[in-house]
Structure formats: C-alpha cells, structure tokens
C-alpha cells in the first residue's frame, strides 16, 4: 500500500522505492531549480551594489584627501600657522570618516576652536573617552556643531608636545 506503481512493478525485479522518497526528490528539485536560476542574478546584483559610489565620498572607499577637504567636512579650516602631519584621510562605505592631524602653536588652539565652533561648550582638559589628552572636544548638532556642516559628529584631541607646540587630531564623520 505504501509503494508507488514503479515500486510494485519493481518488486518482482527486486527493489522497492518508498512513496515518501519520491515526494522528497520532487520537492528538492522544485526548490533547487529556482535557486540555481536566481544565483547568477544575485551575484551580479551584489557586484553592482558594491561598486556603487557613496555620493558623500565621491566614490572613494578609503584614501588620502586634501586636508582642507577633511577639515571642511567637519566645518573647520586649517589654521594659518598649522602644518599637517602625514596625510589626511577618508574612509567610508555607508558612513564617512575624515581624519586630519596637524601641529600648531599651543597659544592658538583655544582661539581656533572658539572661532571655528562658537556655540560649542568649553573643551575638556581631562581624559576624554579613555584617551589621555591635554584638551578634547566632542561635538554633534545638539552640542555646538554649526548648521550646514555635513558631518554628524566632530572629535578634536589636542596633545601639547612641548611648551610651544600642540598636536591636533581632528575627526569628522557621519553615523
């Protein structure tokens, strides 16, 4: 009773095929065939999505940018008496992260921050988010970041290298 016609006919030949296995094979074929047809389409689609540039980064996933661009994304400009340290960078896919490091006179740091971010709270002079620095400032649009700035957040970390020189690490990013 639980056999297919082929199984009943094949009984004289010696081998039985239970009805459940035949149904399972049919189900597996019906599920596998569409998956095999769709697989090339999904592979092509994944390649297209990966190659689409993020409009905010100009299509750059990671690399070097002019320091003026890195600072401008966070609403800042390189101070006149500053000199970049290394390359300014951009990283991003869905979110964008710019970074810049520069040296400037210690005497100009507070004025530069006050001029760049007039509505910002006073910079902290203690450890900021677990990093030992002499001065730090964390901004977002609710805490002093001016309207019109593309970045969602800005972090400034200042270390006084000696009595006259400050090393400023600037990061601006979207979240």
CSV table of C-alpha atoms in Angstrom, one decimal:
chain,number,residue,atom,x,y,z
A,1,UNK,CA,0.0,0.0,0.0
A,2,UNK,CA,2.8,2.5,0.8
A,3,UNK,CA,4.5,1.9,-2.5
A,4,UNK,CA,4.4,3.6,-5.9
A,5,UNK,CA,3.4,1.8,-9.0
A,6,UNK,CA,7.1,1.6,-10.0
A,7,UNK,CA,7.8,0.1,-6.7
A,8,UNK,CA,5.1,-2.5,-7.0
A,9,UNK,CA,6.2,-3.3,-10.5
A,10,UNK,CA,9.8,-3.3,-9.5
A,11,UNK,CA,9.1,-5.7,-6.6
A,12,UNK,CA,9.4,-8.6,-9.0
A,13,UNK,CA,12.8,-7.1,-10.1
A,14,UNK,CA,13.9,-6.8,-6.5
A,15,UNK,CA,13.9,-3.2,-5.4
A,16,UNK,CA,11.2,-1.1,-3.7
A,17,UNK,CA,11.1,2.8,-3.7
A,18,UNK,CA,9.0,4.1,-0.8
A,19,UNK,CA,6.5,6.8,-1.8
A,20,UNK,CA,7.9,9.4,0.7
A,21,UNK,CA,11.3,9.4,-1.1
A,22,UNK,CA,9.8,10.2,-4.4
A,23,UNK,CA,7.9,13.1,-3.0
A,24,UNK,CA,11.0,14.4,-1.3
A,25,UNK,CA,13.0,14.2,-4.5
A,26,UNK,CA,10.3,16.1,-6.3
A,27,UNK,CA,10.2,18.8,-3.6
A,28,UNK,CA,14.0,19.1,-3.6
A,29,UNK,CA,14.0,19.6,-7.4
A,30,UNK,CA,11.3,22.2,-7.2
A,31,UNK,CA,13.3,24.2,-4.6
A,32,UNK,CA,16.7,23.8,-6.2
A,33,UNK,CA,15.8,24.8,-9.7
A,34,UNK,CA,14.7,28.4,-8.9
A,35,UNK,CA,17.7,28.8,-6.6
A,36,UNK,CA,20.1,27.8,-9.4
A,37,UNK,CA,18.3,30.1,-11.8
A,38,UNK,CA,18.4,33.1,-9.4
A,39,UNK,CA,22.0,32.6,-8.2
A,40,UNK,CA,23.7,34.3,-11.2
A,41,UNK,CA,21.3,37.2,-10.9
A,42,UNK,CA,22.1,37.6,-7.2
A,43,UNK,CA,25.9,37.5,-7.8
A,44,UNK,CA,25.6,40.2,-10.5
A,45,UNK,CA,23.4,42.3,-8.2
A,46,UNK,CA,25.9,42.0,-5.3
A,47,UNK,CA,28.7,43.2,-7.6
A,48,UNK,CA,26.6,46.3,-8.7
A,49,UNK,CA,25.8,47.2,-5.1
A,50,UNK,CA,29.4,47.0,-4.0
A,51,UNK,CA,30.6,49.2,-6.9
A,52,UNK,CA,28.0,52.0,-6.4
A,53,UNK,CA,29.9,55.0,-5.0
A,54,UNK,CA,28.6,56.8,-1.9
A,55,UNK,CA,27.8,60.3,-3.1
A,56,UNK,CA,29.3,61.9,0.0
A,57,UNK,CA,32.7,60.3,-0.5
A,58,UNK,CA,32.9,60.9,-4.3
A,59,UNK,CA,33.2,57.1,-4.8
A,60,UNK,CA,36.3,56.8,-2.5
A,61,UNK,CA,36.1,53.9,-0.1
A,62,UNK,CA,39.4,54.8,1.6
A,63,UNK,CA,42.3,57.0,0.7
A,64,UNK,CA,44.1,60.3,1.0
A,65,UNK,CA,42.4,63.7,0.6
A,66,UNK,CA,43.4,67.3,0.8
A,67,UNK,CA,43.5,68.4,4.5
A,68,UNK,CA,41.2,71.3,3.6
A,69,UNK,CA,38.5,68.8,2.5
A,70,UNK,CA,38.9,66.7,5.6
A,71,UNK,CA,38.5,69.7,7.9
A,72,UNK,CA,35.7,71.3,5.8
A,73,UNK,CA,33.5,68.2,6.2
A,74,UNK,CA,33.5,69.0,9.9
A,75,UNK,CA,33.0,72.7,9.5
A,76,UNK,CA,36.7,73.7,10.2
A,77,UNK,CA,39.7,75.1,8.3
A,78,UNK,CA,43.4,74.5,8.8
A,79,UNK,CA,44.7,77.4,10.9
A,80,UNK,CA,47.2,79.7,9.1
A,81,UNK,CA,50.0,78.8,11.5
A,82,UNK,CA,49.4,75.0,11.3
A,83,UNK,CA,51.2,72.4,9.3
A,84,UNK,CA,49.8,68.9,8.5
A,85,UNK,CA,51.3,65.8,10.0
A,86,UNK,CA,51.1,63.0,7.5
A,87,UNK,CA,48.2,62.6,5.1
A,88,UNK,CA,44.6,63.5,5.7
A,89,UNK,CA,42.3,60.6,5.0
A,90,UNK,CA,38.8,59.5,4.2
A,91,UNK,CA,37.2,56.1,4.9
A,92,UNK,CA,33.7,55.1,4.2
A,93,UNK,CA,31.1,53.0,2.7
A,94,UNK,CA,27.7,53.8,4.3
A,95,UNK,CA,29.2,56.2,6.8
A,96,UNK,CA,32.0,58.6,6.0
A,97,UNK,CA,35.0,59.3,8.3
A,98,UNK,CA,37.6,62.0,7.7
A,99,UNK,CA,40.7,62.5,9.7
A,100,UNK,CA,43.4,65.1,9.9
A,101,UNK,CA,46.4,65.6,12.1
A,102,UNK,CA,48.3,68.9,12.3
A,103,UNK,CA,50.7,70.8,14.5
A,104,UNK,CA,50.1,74.4,15.6
A,105,UNK,CA,51.2,76.8,18.3
A,106,UNK,CA,49.7,75.9,21.7
A,107,UNK,CA,48.8,79.6,22.1
A,108,UNK,CA,46.4,79.4,19.1
A,109,UNK,CA,44.5,76.2,19.9
A,110,UNK,CA,41.8,77.7,22.1
A,111,UNK,CA,41.2,80.7,19.8
A,112,UNK,CA,41.0,78.4,16.7
A,113,UNK,CA,38.4,76.2,18.5
A,114,UNK,CA,36.4,79.2,19.7
A,115,UNK,CA,36.4,80.8,16.2
A,116,UNK,CA,35.6,77.5,14.4
A,117,UNK,CA,32.8,76.3,16.8
A,118,UNK,CA,31.5,79.4,18.6
A,119,UNK,CA,28.4,77.6,20.1
A,120,UNK,CA,30.5,74.7,21.4
A,121,UNK,CA,31.0,74.0,25.1
A,122,UNK,CA,34.4,74.7,26.5
A,123,UNK,CA,36.9,71.9,25.6
A,124,UNK,CA,37.6,69.4,28.3
A,125,UNK,CA,41.0,69.4,29.9
A,126,UNK,CA,40.9,65.9,31.4
A,127,UNK,CA,40.8,62.4,29.8
A,128,UNK,CA,38.3,62.3,27.0
A,129,UNK,CA,36.7,58.9,26.2
A,130,UNK,CA,39.6,56.9,27.7
A,131,UNK,CA,42.4,58.7,25.8
A,132,UNK,CA,44.9,60.8,27.7
A,133,UNK,CA,45.0,64.3,26.1
A,134,UNK,CA,45.5,67.8,27.2
A,135,UNK,CA,42.3,69.1,25.5
A,136,UNK,CA,39.4,67.5,23.9
A,137,UNK,CA,36.1,68.5,22.2
A,138,UNK,CA,33.3,66.2,21.1
A,139,UNK,CA,30.6,67.9,19.1
A,140,UNK,CA,27.4,67.0,17.3
A,141,UNK,CA,24.5,69.0,16.0
A,142,UNK,CA,22.9,69.1,19.5
A,143,UNK,CA,26.3,70.1,21.1
A,144,UNK,CA,27.8,73.1,19.2
A,145,UNK,CA,28.2,71.8,15.6
A,146,UNK,CA,27.0,74.6,13.3
A,147,UNK,CA,24.1,74.1,10.9
A,148,UNK,CA,25.2,73.3,7.4
A,149,UNK,CA,28.1,71.1,8.4
A,150,UNK,CA,27.9,67.7,6.6
A,151,UNK,CA,29.4,65.7,9.5
A,152,UNK,CA,27.2,64.3,12.2
A,153,UNK,CA,29.9,64.5,14.8
A,154,UNK,CA,33.4,66.0,15.2
A,155,UNK,CA,36.1,65.0,17.7
A,156,UNK,CA,39.2,67.1,18.4
A,157,UNK,CA,42.0,65.8,20.5
A,158,UNK,CA,44.9,68.0,21.4
A,159,UNK,CA,48.2,67.0,23.0
A,160,UNK,CA,50.8,69.6,24.0
A,161,UNK,CA,54.1,68.1,22.6
A,162,UNK,CA,56.2,70.8,24.3
A,163,UNK,CA,55.6,74.3,25.7
A,164,UNK,CA,55.0,75.8,22.3
A,165,UNK,CA,53.6,73.0,20.0
A,166,UNK,CA,50.3,71.3,20.0
A,167,UNK,CA,49.4,68.2,18.0
A,168,UNK,CA,45.8,68.3,17.0
A,169,UNK,CA,43.9,65.2,15.8
A,170,UNK,CA,40.7,66.1,14.1
A,171,UNK,CA,38.0,63.6,13.1
A,172,UNK,CA,34.6,64.3,11.4
A,173,UNK,CA,32.2,61.6,10.5
A,174,UNK,CA,28.6,60.5,9.8
A,175,UNK,CA,26.8,57.9,11.8
